[in-house]
Short mmCIF file of C-alpha atoms in Angstrom, two decimals:
data_model
loop_
_atom_site.label_atom_id
_atom_site.label_comp_id
_atom_site.label_asym_id
_atom_site.label_seq_id
_atom_site.Cartn_x
_atom_site.Cartn_y
_atom_site.Cartn_z
CA UNK P 1 107.15 99.29 126.86
CA UNK P 2 109.38 101.35 124.59
CA UNK P 3 110.01 99.89 121.17
CA UNK P 4 112.71 100.37 118.58
CA UNK P 5 112.34 99.77 114.88
CA UNK P 6 114.71 97.37 113.18
CA UNK P 7 115.00 95.67 109.84
CA UNK P 8 115.78 92.03 109.22
CA UNK P 9 116.35 90.22 105.96
CA UNK P 10 114.98 86.67 105.99
CA UNK P 11 115.36 83.83 103.55
CA UNK P 12 112.12 83.64 101.58
CA UNK P 13 111.44 80.08 102.77
CA UNK P 14 111.70 81.16 106.42
CA UNK P 15 109.44 84.16 105.81
CA UNK P 16 106.87 81.88 104.17
CA UNK P 17 106.97 79.52 107.17
CA UNK P 18 106.54 82.45 109.57
CA UNK P 19 103.57 83.71 107.58
CA UNK P 20 102.02 80.22 107.65
CA UNK P 21 102.51 79.98 111.43
CA UNK P 22 101.02 83.42 111.90
CA UNK P 23 97.91 82.59 109.85
CA UNK P 24 97.39 79.32 111.76
CA UNK P 25 97.75 81.00 115.15
CA UNK P 26 95.73 84.09 114.27
CA UNK P 27 98.69 86.35 114.93
CA UNK P 28 100.60 88.75 112.78
CA UNK P 29 103.93 87.68 111.36
CA UNK P 30 105.47 90.47 113.42
CA UNK P 31 103.98 89.04 116.64
CA UNK P 32 105.28 85.55 115.81
CA UNK P 33 108.79 86.90 115.19
CA UNK P 34 108.81 89.05 118.35
CA UNK P 35 107.63 86.11 120.46
CA UNK P 36 110.21 83.77 118.91
CA UNK P 37 113.00 86.25 119.52
CA UNK P 38 111.87 86.86 123.12
CA UNK P 39 111.74 83.11 123.79
CA UNK P 40 115.20 82.64 122.29
CA UNK P 41 116.67 85.46 124.40
CA UNK P 42 115.05 84.00 127.56
CA UNK P 43 116.45 80.53 126.76
CA UNK P 44 119.92 81.96 126.11
CA UNK P 45 119.80 83.78 129.47
CA UNK P 46 118.75 80.59 131.28
CA UNK P 47 121.58 78.68 129.59
CA UNK P 48 124.10 81.37 130.54
CA UNK P 49 122.83 81.22 134.13
CA UNK P 50 123.21 77.44 134.10
CA UNK P 51 126.82 77.75 132.92
CA UNK P 52 127.56 80.45 135.52
CA UNK P 53 126.06 78.31 138.30
CA UNK P 54 128.13 75.34 137.16
CA UNK P 55 131.33 77.42 137.14
CA UNK P 56 130.61 78.69 140.67
CA UNK P 57 129.86 75.17 141.90
CA UNK P 58 133.06 73.86 140.34
CA UNK P 59 135.11 76.65 141.93
CA UNK P 60 133.55 75.91 145.33
CA UNK P 61 134.27 72.20 144.91
CA UNK P 62 137.87 72.88 143.89
CA UNK P 63 138.30 75.16 146.90
CA UNK P 64 136.70 72.81 149.44
CA UNK P 65 137.93 69.49 148.07
CA UNK P 66 134.44 68.08 148.73
CA UNK P 67 132.11 66.75 146.06
CA UNK P 68 129.90 63.80 145.17
CA UNK P 69 130.83 60.41 143.71
CA UNK P 70 129.64 60.29 140.12
CA UNK P 71 128.10 56.82 140.42
CA UNK P 72 126.10 57.93 143.49
CA UNK P 73 124.76 60.97 141.64
CA UNK P 74 123.86 58.91 138.56
CA UNK P 75 122.05 56.32 140.68
CA UNK P 76 120.14 59.05 142.52
CA UNK P 77 119.07 60.83 139.32
CA UNK P 78 118.11 57.54 137.63
CA UNK P 79 115.91 56.58 140.60
CA UNK P 80 114.23 60.01 140.64
CA UNK P 81 113.55 59.83 136.90
CA UNK P 82 111.84 56.46 137.44
CA UNK P 83 109.72 58.06 140.18
CA UNK P 84 111.42 56.07 142.94
CA UNK P 85 112.38 57.34 146.37
CA UNK P 86 116.13 57.78 146.60
CA UNK P 87 118.56 58.71 149.33
CA UNK P 88 120.51 61.82 148.41
CA UNK P 89 124.20 61.17 147.82
CA UNK P 90 126.54 62.08 150.64
CA UNK P 91 129.41 64.47 150.00
CA UNK P 92 132.85 62.96 149.97
CA UNK P 93 136.26 64.51 150.43
CA UNK P 94 138.15 63.84 147.22
CA UNK P 95 141.26 65.80 148.00
CA UNK P 96 143.48 65.30 151.03
#
């Protein structure tokens, strides 16, 4: 993997916390920072993908006029969270 050097100025309290984490984990401060940045970038990409998926789903729903009743979706998700079997909601036409 190619690398590129960069410089970052950190508040001294943050740098001290990073150094403490590094000592406890047996890593270098550099490794802790690289891992943290990589995890943040991955999370930001997942979030962006989530938003993009939601926008596509909304556009498809607006185009088709078919969606799901909110109360049916909430009941389904609540049952699944409790570990219960639940019938999937049926799509409904919300636009004539």
